[in-house]
Amino acid sequence: MVYYTIDQLARLIDHTNLKPFATEKDMHKLCEEAVTYHFKMVAINQVQTKICSELLAGTDIQTGAAISFPLGQTSIAAKVAETEDAIKNGANEIDYVINITEVKNKNWNYLKKEMEEIVTICRKASVLSKVIFENAYLTDTEKIELCTIANIVEPDFIKTSTGFAPSGATFEDIKLMRKHTKETVQIKAAGGIRDAATFKQMIALGATRIGTSSGIKIIQSLTKEVENGEISI
């Protein structure tokens, strides 16, 4: 059992608005909420990187750009260019989607090269890298193979889902990913995490970052559970 303050739990949340119709006004709202609740990051589509990085300048809230989102079906060169452009425009975290077609082709060398190129760019720029598996479309064997590649390349995080697939994060996937990945590679759970009970269970199973658009609701609910300034998970 681990004890957390509300602020420590808020700092595990990537506050998310990845809707294709999100406006500039929505980005202002997202960033204001992230500052108010002291979330770790705003997770946004790559094109909104500049505005969010400017809105968050002078704060400790990160700007997280989603790359090749949500399908992952672009070339390595395209993902590299998108990543470099996001960093140029102020992104300090990158969440990219793997090429799922190449998983189905069992082209593990391609996927390793893709991960290496993006992680290397991020590492050189002191930017966190997160690799989105999109587990809804993968078998357990495929997930484990990707974990094995991550153990070699060592991105900062591997991540369950985009939130746009038929299903998002599951407890079983967090267990599997934590079991097959070295401790230096962290786990991000995302997709369908909408309440405090699910949030706490994901943390208990080994996730150290949670992507959700329900962060405010979750933190408000957790605040009611506080005893002596802390919550046990």
XYZ file of N, CA, C and O in Angstrom, residues 32-227:
784
model
N -6.113 25.951 -18.680
C -6.517 26.579 -17.419
C -6.866 25.513 -16.375
O -6.490 25.628 -15.196
N -7.571 24.488 -16.798
C -7.929 23.399 -15.887
C -6.686 22.650 -15.408
O -6.575 22.290 -14.226
N -5.751 22.425 -16.331
C -4.519 21.718 -15.967
C -3.740 22.490 -14.908
O -3.192 21.894 -13.969
N -3.700 23.799 -15.034
C -3.002 24.627 -14.045
C -3.756 24.617 -12.717
O -3.158 24.459 -11.639
N -5.077 24.752 -12.767
C -5.902 24.778 -11.552
C -5.746 23.505 -10.734
O -5.585 23.548 -9.504
N -5.781 22.360 -11.399
C -5.720 21.072 -10.699
C -4.304 20.513 -10.604
O -4.075 19.496 -9.972
N -3.359 21.186 -11.216
C -1.940 20.798 -11.207
C -1.721 19.413 -11.818
O -0.976 18.574 -11.293
N -2.389 19.179 -12.964
C -2.150 17.953 -13.698
C -0.738 17.963 -14.282
O -0.101 19.011 -14.386
N -0.257 16.803 -14.667
C 1.109 16.692 -15.186
C 1.248 17.272 -16.586
O 2.241 17.930 -16.912
N 0.243 17.023 -17.434
C 0.389 17.334 -18.846
C -0.964 17.609 -19.469
O -1.988 17.132 -18.975
N -0.977 18.367 -20.559
C -2.149 18.400 -21.434
C -1.822 17.546 -22.652
O -0.761 17.687 -23.258
N -2.719 16.631 -22.972
C -2.541 15.736 -24.118
C -3.417 16.249 -25.253
O -4.652 16.262 -25.138
N -2.774 16.654 -26.336
C -3.499 17.321 -27.419
C -2.992 16.819 -28.774
O -1.933 16.209 -28.868
N -3.785 17.080 -29.814
C -3.332 16.765 -31.159
C -2.143 17.649 -31.524
O -2.031 18.794 -31.075
N -1.272 17.118 -32.352
C 0.004 17.775 -32.631
C -0.158 19.210 -33.128
O 0.623 20.097 -32.772
N -1.188 19.467 -33.892
C -1.379 20.788 -34.481
C -1.628 21.865 -33.419
O -1.424 23.057 -33.665
N -2.027 21.455 -32.224
C -2.319 22.405 -31.146
C -1.137 22.585 -30.184
O -1.269 23.232 -29.140
N 0.009 22.070 -30.557
C 1.182 22.136 -29.691
C 1.591 23.569 -29.375
O 1.825 23.921 -28.217
N 1.673 24.395 -30.381
C 2.190 25.754 -30.190
C 1.308 26.556 -29.239
O 1.809 27.186 -28.295
N 0.010 26.531 -29.459
C -0.870 27.329 -28.608
C -0.813 26.858 -27.158
O -0.747 27.667 -26.231
N -0.787 25.530 -26.944
C -0.762 25.022 -25.570
C 0.578 25.308 -24.895
O 0.619 25.669 -23.713
N 1.665 25.164 -25.623
C 2.972 25.447 -25.020
C 3.082 26.919 -24.634
O 3.685 27.263 -23.609
N 2.473 27.787 -25.434
C 2.479 29.211 -25.101
C 1.585 29.499 -23.899
O 1.952 30.282 -23.005
N 0.428 28.873 -23.849
C -0.488 29.077 -22.722
C 0.101 28.563 -21.404
O -0.194 29.100 -20.330
N 0.937 27.539 -21.496
C 1.497 26.912 -20.293
C 2.900 27.412 -19.955
O 3.512 26.927 -19.000
N 3.393 28.359 -20.720
C 4.736 28.900 -20.457
C 4.803 29.453 -19.042
O 3.885 30.131 -18.568
N 5.882 29.117 -18.335
C 6.061 29.588 -16.967
C 5.411 28.710 -15.919
O 5.503 28.989 -14.714
N 4.746 27.634 -16.347
C 4.162 26.674 -15.407
C 4.977 25.378 -15.462
O 5.871 25.225 -16.292
N 4.636 24.428 -14.606
C 5.294 23.115 -14.656
C 4.388 22.063 -15.287
O 4.569 20.871 -15.096
N 3.409 22.527 -16.078
C 2.528 21.618 -16.812
C 3.142 21.356 -18.187
O 3.498 22.290 -18.912
N 3.261 20.098 -18.545
C 3.876 19.713 -19.813
C 2.881 19.811 -20.965
O 1.667 19.685 -20.778
N 3.420 19.990 -22.165
C 2.617 19.967 -23.387
C 2.929 18.666 -24.114
O 4.068 18.429 -24.528
N 1.919 17.820 -24.252
C 2.126 16.503 -24.849
C 1.458 16.385 -26.206
O 0.227 16.469 -26.315
N 2.255 16.196 -27.239
C 1.731 16.110 -28.604
C 1.523 14.658 -29.012
O 2.401 13.811 -28.823
N 0.355 14.371 -29.585
C 0.057 13.041 -30.105
C 0.531 12.956 -31.554
O 0.199 13.810 -32.385
N 1.313 11.933 -31.857
C 1.956 11.783 -33.168
C 1.355 10.607 -33.927
O 1.189 9.523 -33.373
N 1.052 10.848 -35.211
C 0.419 9.840 -36.079
C -0.844 9.303 -35.416
O -1.078 8.100 -35.378
N -1.631 10.230 -34.945
C -2.772 9.901 -34.091
C -4.077 9.988 -34.881
O -4.272 10.915 -35.665
N -5.013 9.040 -34.682
C -4.953 7.911 -33.756
C -4.598 6.572 -34.399
O -4.551 5.561 -33.722
N -4.346 6.541 -35.715
C -4.197 5.256 -36.398
C -2.773 4.718 -36.428
O -2.570 3.517 -36.568
N -1.779 5.599 -36.388
C -0.391 5.153 -36.470
C 0.046 4.751 -37.856
O 1.165 4.263 -38.052
N -0.804 4.981 -38.850
C -0.539 4.459 -40.186
C 0.149 5.487 -41.087
O -0.335 5.856 -42.156
N 1.302 5.954 -40.614
C 2.157 6.810 -41.432
C 3.567 6.249 -41.378
O 3.906 5.458 -40.501
N 4.391 6.668 -42.322
C 5.753 6.149 -42.405
C 6.600 6.631 -41.236
O 6.242 7.599 -40.535
N 7.740 5.978 -41.043
C 8.672 6.424 -40.004
C 9.106 7.855 -40.284
O 9.155 8.690 -39.371
N 9.387 8.159 -41.542
C 9.822 9.513 -41.899
C 8.763 10.547 -41.548
O 9.079 11.642 -41.047
N 7.497 10.215 -41.790
C 6.410 11.142 -41.470
C 6.288 11.333 -39.960
O 6.077 12.453 -39.473
N 6.431 10.251 -39.207
C 6.354 10.341 -37.745
C 7.530 11.147 -37.187
O 7.364 11.932 -36.247
N 8.689 10.942 -37.764
C 9.868 11.707 -37.338
C 9.648 13.196 -37.588
O 9.908 14.036 -36.719
N 9.159 13.539 -38.786
C 8.925 14.950 -39.121
C 7.889 15.566 -38.186
O 8.045 16.701 -37.720
N 6.844 14.821 -37.902
C 5.787 15.311 -37.006
C 6.327 15.503 -35.590
O 6.012 16.492 -34.911
N 7.151 14.577 -35.151
C 7.766 14.669 -33.826
C 8.683 15.885 -33.733
O 8.617 16.666 -32.768
N 9.519 16.065 -34.731
C 10.442 17.201 -34.737
C 9.693 18.527 -34.765
O 10.077 19.493 -34.087
N 8.615 18.584 -35.533
C 7.818 19.806 -35.614
C 7.151 20.097 -34.265
O 7.100 21.258 -33.829
N 6.642 19.059 -33.603
C 5.999 19.242 -32.299
C 7.000 19.779 -31.279
O 6.702 20.711 -30.519
N 8.184 19.214 -31.264
C 9.219 19.667 -30.322
C 9.614 21.110 -30.631
O 9.776 21.932 -29.725
N 9.746 21.417 -31.902
C 10.071 22.791 -32.316
C 9.027 23.778 -31.807
O 9.340 24.924 -31.454
N 7.773 23.326 -31.741
C 6.673 24.198 -31.325
C 6.361 24.111 -29.831
O 5.341 24.632 -29.390
N 7.253 23.464 -29.069
C 7.132 23.517 -27.622
C 6.700 22.258 -26.909
O 6.538 22.261 -25.676
N 6.509 21.149 -27.631
C 6.139 19.901 -26.957
C 7.292 19.420 -26.084
O 8.442 19.429 -26.512
N 6.989 19.021 -24.857
C 8.013 18.394 -24.020
C 7.639 16.970 -23.618
O 8.307 16.353 -22.796
N 6.570 16.449 -24.221
C 6.251 15.026 -24.171
C 5.667 14.625 -25.516
O 4.951 15.407 -26.142
N 5.998 13.418 -25.959
C 5.531 12.898 -27.244
C 4.864 11.545 -27.020
O 5.445 10.648 -26.414
N 3.624 11.405 -27.492
C 2.912 10.126 -27.478
C 2.684 9.716 -28.934
O 1.884 10.344 -29.628
N 3.392 8.685 -29.412
C 3.213 8.299 -30.818
C 2.589 6.913 -30.910
O 2.786 6.060 -30.052
N 1.823 6.705 -31.975
C 1.144 5.427 -32.200
C 1.996 4.550 -33.109
O 2.460 4.993 -34.159
N 2.203 3.323 -32.697
C 2.975 2.382 -33.504
C 2.251 2.057 -34.812
O 1.050 2.294 -34.950
N 2.970 1.478 -35.753
C 2.392 1.016 -37.009
C 1.795 -0.380 -36.779
O 2.505 -1.385 -36.761
N 0.479 -0.415 -36.597
C -0.192 -1.671 -36.241
C -0.144 -2.668 -37.397
O -0.048 -3.883 -37.175
N -0.171 -2.171 -38.638
C -0.042 -3.066 -39.791
C 1.248 -3.873 -39.707
O 1.257 -5.087 -39.980
N 2.336 -3.218 -39.303
C 3.616 -3.925 -39.219
C 3.655 -4.901 -38.050
O 4.413 -5.871 -38.074
N 2.840 -4.665 -37.030
C 2.698 -5.669 -35.970
C 2.062 -6.928 -36.563
O 2.530 -8.050 -36.345
N 0.991 -6.727 -37.322
C 0.298 -7.872 -37.922
C 1.174 -8.591 -38.947
O 1.047 -9.798 -39.152
N 2.104 -7.830 -39.560
C 3.060 -8.440 -40.489
C 4.219 -9.120 -39.768
O 5.084 -9.721 -40.412
N 4.240 -8.985 -38.447
C 5.346 -9.495 -37.606
C 6.685 -8.891 -38.035
O 7.738 -9.541 -37.963
N 6.642 -7.649 -38.444
C 7.841 -6.957 -38.907
C 8.474 -6.239 -37.714
O 8.450 -5.012 -37.601
N 9.033 -7.019 -36.825
C 9.543 -6.491 -35.560
C 10.751 -5.577 -35.759
O 10.939 -4.623 -34.997
N 11.548 -5.834 -36.771
C 12.686 -4.955 -37.049
C 12.219 -3.551 -37.434
O 12.817 -2.546 -37.041
N 11.141 -3.482 -38.219
C 10.565 -2.186 -38.582
C 10.104 -1.440 -37.336
O 10.383 -0.243 -37.160
N 9.398 -2.138 -36.468
C 8.854 -1.501 -35.262
C 9.957 -1.060 -34.311
O 9.851 -0.017 -33.665
N 11.033 -1.839 -34.257
C 12.180 -1.445 -33.436
C 12.829 -0.183 -34.017
O 13.172 0.748 -33.274
N 12.990 -0.139 -35.330
C 13.575 1.042 -35.981
C 12.699 2.272 -35.745
O 13.201 3.366 -35.437
N 11.397 2.108 -35.902
C 10.467 3.209 -35.667
C 10.605 3.749 -34.244
O 10.722 4.957 -34.022
N 10.613 2.843 -33.280
C 10.732 3.248 -31.878
C 12.077 3.913 -31.626
O 12.157 4.949 -30.944
N 13.142 3.334 -32.158
C 14.480 3.897 -31.953
C 14.584 5.319 -32.492
O 15.144 6.208 -31.836
N 14.046 5.547 -33.673
C 14.183 6.874 -34.284
C 13.437 7.936 -33.487
O 13.958 9.029 -33.239
N 12.227 7.631 -33.068
C 11.439 8.630 -32.338
C 11.985 8.825 -30.927
O 12.115 9.961 -30.450
N 12.337 7.751 -30.254
C 12.884 7.863 -28.902
C 14.210 8.620 -28.911
O 14.484 9.440 -28.024
N 15.033 8.383 -29.917
C 16.318 9.091 -30.017
C 16.119 10.594 -30.164
O 16.798 11.394 -29.518
N 15.173 10.987 -31.019
C 14.869 12.419 -31.188
C 14.427 13.025 -29.863
O 14.883 14.105 -29.468
N 13.548 12.330 -29.175
C 13.038 12.827 -27.888
C 14.157 12.920 -26.854
O 14.276 13.930 -26.138
N 14.979 11.900 -26.804
C 16.052 11.872 -25.807
C 17.032 13.025 -26.026
O 17.447 13.684 -25.071
N 17.373 13.286 -27.270
C 18.297 14.379 -27.587
C 17.725 15.737 -27.194
O 18.459 16.659 -26.840
N 16.397 15.857 -27.253
C 15.732 17.124 -26.935
C 15.269 17.186 -25.473
O 14.620 18.153 -25.090
N 15.614 16.162 -24.676
C 15.162 16.071 -23.277
C 13.638 16.116 -23.181
O 13.048 16.782 -22.325
N 12.998 15.380 -24.084
C 11.537 15.286 -24.166
C 11.130 13.851 -23.838
O 11.769 12.901 -24.302
N 10.090 13.685 -23.034
C 9.625 12.341 -22.688
C 8.983 11.657 -23.900
O 8.256 12.293 -24.669
N 9.237 10.366 -24.040
C 8.662 9.587 -25.140
C 7.703 8.531 -24.595
O 8.002 7.845 -23.618
N 6.547 8.418 -25.256
C 5.563 7.399 -24.901
C 5.129 6.679 -26.167
O 4.794 7.317 -27.170
N 5.138 5.360 -26.112
C 4.830 4.525 -27.268
C 3.439 3.917 -27.076
O 3.219 3.133 -26.146
N 2.507 4.281 -27.954
C 1.129 3.786 -27.843
C 0.989 2.478 -28.615
O 1.161 2.441 -29.835
N 0.640 1.407 -27.895
C 0.484 0.089 -28.526
C -0.866 -0.052 -29.246
O -0.963 -0.730 -30.236
N -1.917 0.525 -28.724
C -3.312 0.327 -29.147
C -3.703 -1.140 -28.995
O -3.935 -1.901 -29.942
N -3.765 -1.539 -27.726
C -3.923 -2.948 -27.362
C -5.222 -3.586 -27.845
O -5.293 -4.811 -27.960
N -6.243 -2.796 -28.108
C -7.524 -3.355 -28.558
C -7.369 -4.184 -29.820
O -8.161 -5.107 -30.066
N -6.352 -3.878 -30.615
C -6.160 -4.572 -31.884
C -5.089 -5.666 -31.820
O -4.793 -6.294 -32.841
N -4.499 -5.872 -30.649
C -3.342 -6.762 -30.543
C -3.640 -8.014 -29.729
O -4.453 -7.991 -28.799
N -2.940 -9.088 -30.057
C -2.972 -10.285 -29.226
C -1.987 -10.112 -28.067
O -1.100 -9.244 -28.119
N -2.111 -10.944 -27.053
C -1.155 -10.878 -25.945
C 0.269 -11.146 -26.427
O 1.227 -10.519 -25.959
N 0.419 -12.065 -27.370
C 1.743 -12.364 -27.916
C 2.351 -11.131 -28.579
O 3.542 -10.838 -28.408
N 1.537 -10.383 -29.312
C 2.014 -9.165 -29.973
C 2.379 -8.092 -28.951
O 3.391 -7.392 -29.100
N 1.567 -7.976 -27.913
C 1.865 -7.001 -26.852
C 3.202 -7.327 -26.181
O 4.010 -6.434 -25.913
N 3.418 -8.601 -25.903
C 4.666 -9.018 -25.252
C 5.864 -8.753 -26.161
O 6.927 -8.316 -25.695
N 5.706 -8.984 -27.454
C 6.795 -8.714 -28.402
C 7.142 -7.222 -28.403
O 8.322 -6.852 -28.438
N 6.135 -6.372 -28.346
C 6.377 -4.926 -28.285
C 7.044 -4.531 -26.972
O 7.911 -3.648 -26.949
N 6.659 -5.180 -25.885
C 7.326 -4.940 -24.602
C 8.806 -5.314 -24.690
O 9.672 -4.618 -24.141
N 9.099 -6.411 -25.365
C 10.480 -6.856 -25.536
C 11.292 -5.814 -26.303
O 12.440 -5.514 -25.949
N 10.696 -5.239 -27.351
C 11.373 -4.182 -28.103
C 11.588 -2.959 -27.212
O 12.670 -2.348 -27.214
N 10.574 -2.611 -26.432
C 10.688 -1.462 -25.521
C 11.797 -1.673 -24.490
O 12.486 -0.723 -24.099
N 11.998 -2.896 -24.059
C 13.080 -3.183 -23.112
C 14.455 -2.893 -23.713
O 15.397 -2.547 -22.996
N 14.563 -3.021 -25.029
C 15.830 -2.741 -25.720
C 15.990 -1.240 -25.972
O 17.023 -0.650 -25.690
N 14.932 -0.619 -26.493
C 14.992 0.800 -26.906
C 14.870 1.740 -25.710
O 15.452 2.817 -25.684
N 14.091 1.338 -24.725
C 13.877 2.097 -23.488
C 13.244 3.481 -23.692
O 13.818 4.507 -23.342
N 12.013 3.513 -24.244
C 11.255 4.761 -24.189
C 10.917 5.045 -22.730
O 11.032 4.164 -21.873
N 10.492 6.259 -22.444
C 10.134 6.576 -21.058
C 8.883 5.820 -20.620
O 8.792 5.379 -19.473
N 7.926 5.678 -21.534
C 6.667 4.994 -21.238
C 6.254 4.115 -22.410
O 6.536 4.439 -23.573
N 5.529 3.042 -22.106
C 4.676 2.395 -23.090
C 3.241 2.637 -22.634
O 2.968 2.761 -21.439
N 2.338 2.704 -23.593
C 0.975 3.180 -23.312
C -0.042 2.226 -23.925
O 0.160 1.708 -25.024
N -1.143 2.028 -23.233
C -2.125 1.019 -23.637
C -2.896 1.361 -24.901
O -3.122 0.501 -25.745
N -3.321 2.628 -25.037
C -4.376 2.924 -26.002
C -4.405 4.395 -26.389
O -3.885 5.247 -25.660
N -5.096 4.666 -27.501
C -5.348 6.053 -27.901
C -6.631 6.601 -27.291
O -6.807 7.800 -27.159
N -7.562 5.704 -26.975
C -8.899 6.125 -26.569
C -9.862 6.178 -27.743
O -11.052 6.440 -27.566
N -9.355 5.882 -28.957
C -10.188 5.931 -30.159
C -10.499 4.531 -30.701
O -11.239 4.411 -31.682
N -9.949 3.505 -30.106
C -10.187 2.124 -30.544
C -11.456 1.589 -29.867
O -12.047 2.256 -29.015
N -11.893 0.368 -30.208
C -13.110 -0.181 -29.603
C -13.046 -0.314 -28.085
O -14.079 -0.332 -27.417
N -11.842 -0.441 -27.530
C -11.694 -0.485 -26.068
C -10.402 0.217 -25.680
O -9.510 0.391 -26.510
N -10.340 0.618 -24.410
C -9.163 1.325 -23.917
C -8.358 0.473 -22.963
O -8.210 -0.738 -23.140
N -7.845 1.115 -21.919
C -7.003 0.407 -20.945
C -7.800 -0.637 -20.179
O -8.961 -0.405 -19.819
N -7.169 -1.779 -19.951
C -7.767 -2.819 -19.107
C -6.788 -3.183 -18.000
O -5.577 -3.002 -18.133
N -7.335 -3.711 -16.909
C -6.473 -4.132 -15.808
C -5.534 -5.245 -16.267
O -4.362 -5.282 -15.889
N -6.055 -6.140 -17.114
C -5.247 -7.265 -17.592
C -4.049 -6.778 -18.404
O -2.944 -7.319 -18.293
N -4.263 -5.746 -19.208
C -3.156 -5.223 -20.018
C -2.089 -4.552 -19.157
O -0.889 -4.675 -19.444
N -2.508 -3.836 -18.124
C -1.519 -3.208 -17.238
C -0.674 -4.290 -16.559
O 0.555 -4.177 -16.478
N -1.318 -5.351 -16.106
C -0.580 -6.469 -15.493
C 0.412 -7.064 -16.481
O 1.576 -7.322 -16.139
N -0.053 -7.324 -17.702
C 0.805 -7.947 -18.711
C 1.978 -7.041 -19.070
O 3.134 -7.500 -19.130
N 1.708 -5.776 -19.298
C 2.766 -4.843 -19.695
C 3.783 -4.653 -18.581
O 4.989 -4.590 -18.833
N 3.314 -4.601 -17.335
C 4.237 -4.444 -16.213
C 5.078 -5.708 -16.019
O 6.288 -5.622 -15.734
N 4.484 -6.846 -16.238
C 5.197 -8.116 -16.072
C 6.320 -8.272 -17.092
O 7.400 -8.799 -16.770
N 6.100 -7.790 -18.313
C 7.037 -8.063 -19.405
C 7.923 -6.879 -19.755
O 8.664 -6.936 -20.748
N 7.880 -5.813 -18.958
C 8.703 -4.642 -19.239
C 9.561 -4.304 -18.033
O 9.098 -4.362 -16.890
N 10.811 -3.946 -18.268
C 11.713 -3.592 -17.171
C 11.197 -2.363 -16.429
O 10.469 -1.530 -16.998
N 11.577 -2.240 -15.175
C 11.053 -1.177 -14.313
C 11.398 0.223 -14.816
O 10.683 1.187 -14.505
N 12.476 0.365 -15.574
C 12.866 1.684 -16.069
C 11.926 2.200 -17.164
O 11.941 3.389 -17.478
N 11.127 1.316 -17.737
C 10.116 1.719 -18.715
C 8.772 1.785 -17.987
O 8.276 0.778 -17.496
N 8.212 2.982 -17.914
C 6.974 3.161 -17.172
C 5.752 2.835 -18.041
O 5.853 2.714 -19.262
N 4.602 2.696 -17.379
C 3.360 2.326 -18.057
C 2.363 3.476 -17.963
O 2.117 4.000 -16.879
N 1.784 3.851 -19.106
C 0.687 4.812 -19.116
C -0.593 4.093 -19.519
O -0.645 3.417 -20.546
N -1.618 4.245 -18.690
C -2.942 3.703 -18.996
C -3.805 4.825 -19.557
O -3.849 5.918 -18.997
N -4.486 4.549 -20.658
C -5.343 5.571 -21.269
C -6.506 4.897 -21.984
O -6.395 3.767 -22.452
N -7.616 5.614 -22.037
C -8.791 5.100 -22.727
C -9.804 4.507 -21.770
O -9.563 3.457 -21.187
N -10.905 5.204 -21.558
C -12.002 4.676 -20.755
C -11.834 4.788 -19.257
O -12.604 4.173 -18.506
N -10.876 5.549 -18.787
C -10.666 5.703 -17.341
C -11.441 6.937 -16.903
O -11.006 8.069 -17.086
N -12.601 6.692 -16.299
C -13.535 7.791 -16.052
C -13.940 7.948 -14.590
O -14.711 8.844 -14.258
N -13.450 7.100 -13.710
C -13.850 7.219 -12.309
C -12.674 6.926 -11.388
O -11.661 6.345 -11.805
N -12.820 7.316 -10.129
C -11.730 7.214 -9.157
C -11.348 5.767 -8.878
O -10.163 5.462 -8.703
N -12.320 4.869 -8.847
C -12.027 3.460 -8.544
C -11.133 2.853 -9.627
O -10.158 2.154 -9.326
N -11.458 3.107 -10.890
C -10.645 2.590 -11.989
C -9.263 3.226 -11.978
O -8.246 2.547 -12.164
N -9.216 4.522 -11.753
C -7.949 5.248 -11.656
C -7.048 4.616 -10.595
O -5.869 4.311 -10.861
N -7.567 4.395 -9.414
C -6.767 3.841 -8.311
C -6.279 2.426 -8.629
O -5.136 2.077 -8.312
N -7.140 1.632 -9.267
C -6.732 0.264 -9.592
C -5.621 0.242 -10.634
O -4.696 -0.572 -10.549
N -5.693 1.151 -11.611
C -4.624 1.239 -12.610
C -3.287 1.590 -11.949
O -2.250 1.007 -12.285
N -3.321 2.490 -10.981
C -2.107 2.870 -10.258
C -1.605 1.688 -9.426
O -0.403 1.378 -9.408
N -2.513 1.019 -8.760
C -2.138 -0.125 -7.911
C -1.474 -1.232 -8.724
O -0.578 -1.932 -8.235
N -1.884 -1.383 -9.987
C -1.345 -2.443 -10.846
C -0.030 -2.056 -11.524
O 0.594 -2.901 -12.162
N 0.366 -0.798 -11.394
C 1.678 -0.424 -11.924
C 1.718 0.723 -12.899
O 2.808 1.109 -13.342
N 0.580 1.292 -13.261
C 0.605 2.463 -14.135
C 1.103 3.666 -13.342
O 0.720 3.860 -12.184
N 1.956 4.459 -13.971
C 2.476 5.657 -13.305
C 2.045 6.940 -14.012
O 2.451 8.034 -13.633
N 1.230 6.797 -15.041
C 0.624 7.945 -15.698
C -0.743 7.492 -16.228
O -0.869 6.376 -16.744
N -1.734 8.372 -16.111
C -3.084 8.065 -16.562
C -3.530 9.140 -17.537
O -3.549 10.326 -17.206
N -3.910 8.727 -18.743
C -4.469 9.648 -19.711
C -5.982 9.611 -19.637
O -6.585 8.544 -19.791
N -6.605 10.761 -19.382
C -8.055 10.795 -19.231
C -8.595 12.201 -19.463
O -7.917 13.190 -19.183
N -9.817 12.256 -19.963
C -10.523 13.535 -20.057
C -11.427 13.735 -18.842
O -12.154 14.725 -18.769
N -11.366 12.792 -17.905
C -12.198 12.850 -16.694
C -11.378 13.175 -15.448
O -11.782 12.869 -14.331
N -10.221 13.805 -15.632
C -9.324 14.081 -14.517
C -9.945 14.930 -13.421
O -9.740 14.676 -12.229
N -10.716 15.938 -13.811
C -11.332 16.812 -12.804
C -12.312 16.020 -11.945
O -12.286 16.097 -10.706
N -13.160 15.247 -12.597
C -14.122 14.414 -11.875
C -13.408 13.438 -10.945
O -13.818 13.240 -9.794
N -12.335 12.841 -11.426
C -11.591 11.860 -10.623
C -10.970 12.526 -9.400
O -11.083 12.020 -8.273
N -10.317 13.654 -9.583
C -9.669 14.340 -8.463
C -10.705 14.853 -7.467
O -10.504 14.762 -6.248
N -11.818 15.357 -7.953
C -12.871 15.809 -7.034
C -13.409 14.645 -6.211
O -13.675 14.791 -5.005
N -13.546 13.488 -6.839
C -14.012 12.301 -6.121
C -12.982 11.829 -5.103
O -13.314 11.501 -3.956
N -11.709 11.818 -5.491
C -10.645 11.384 -4.592
C -10.506 12.312 -3.393
O -10.175 11.869 -2.281
N -10.758 13.588 -3.607
C -10.646 14.562 -2.519
C -11.579 14.210 -1.365
O -11.249 14.438 -0.188
N -12.714 13.609 -1.685
C -13.675 13.210 -0.654
C -13.188 12.009 0.157
O -13.708 11.720 1.230
N -12.185 11.300 -0.357
C -11.660 10.110 0.313
C -10.466 10.384 1.225
O -9.965 9.494 1.910
N -9.973 11.617 1.198
C -8.744 11.952 1.912
C -8.917 11.793 3.426
O -9.910 12.235 4.007
N -7.949 11.134 4.028
C -7.882 11.028 5.486
C -6.483 11.438 5.924
O -5.488 10.906 5.441
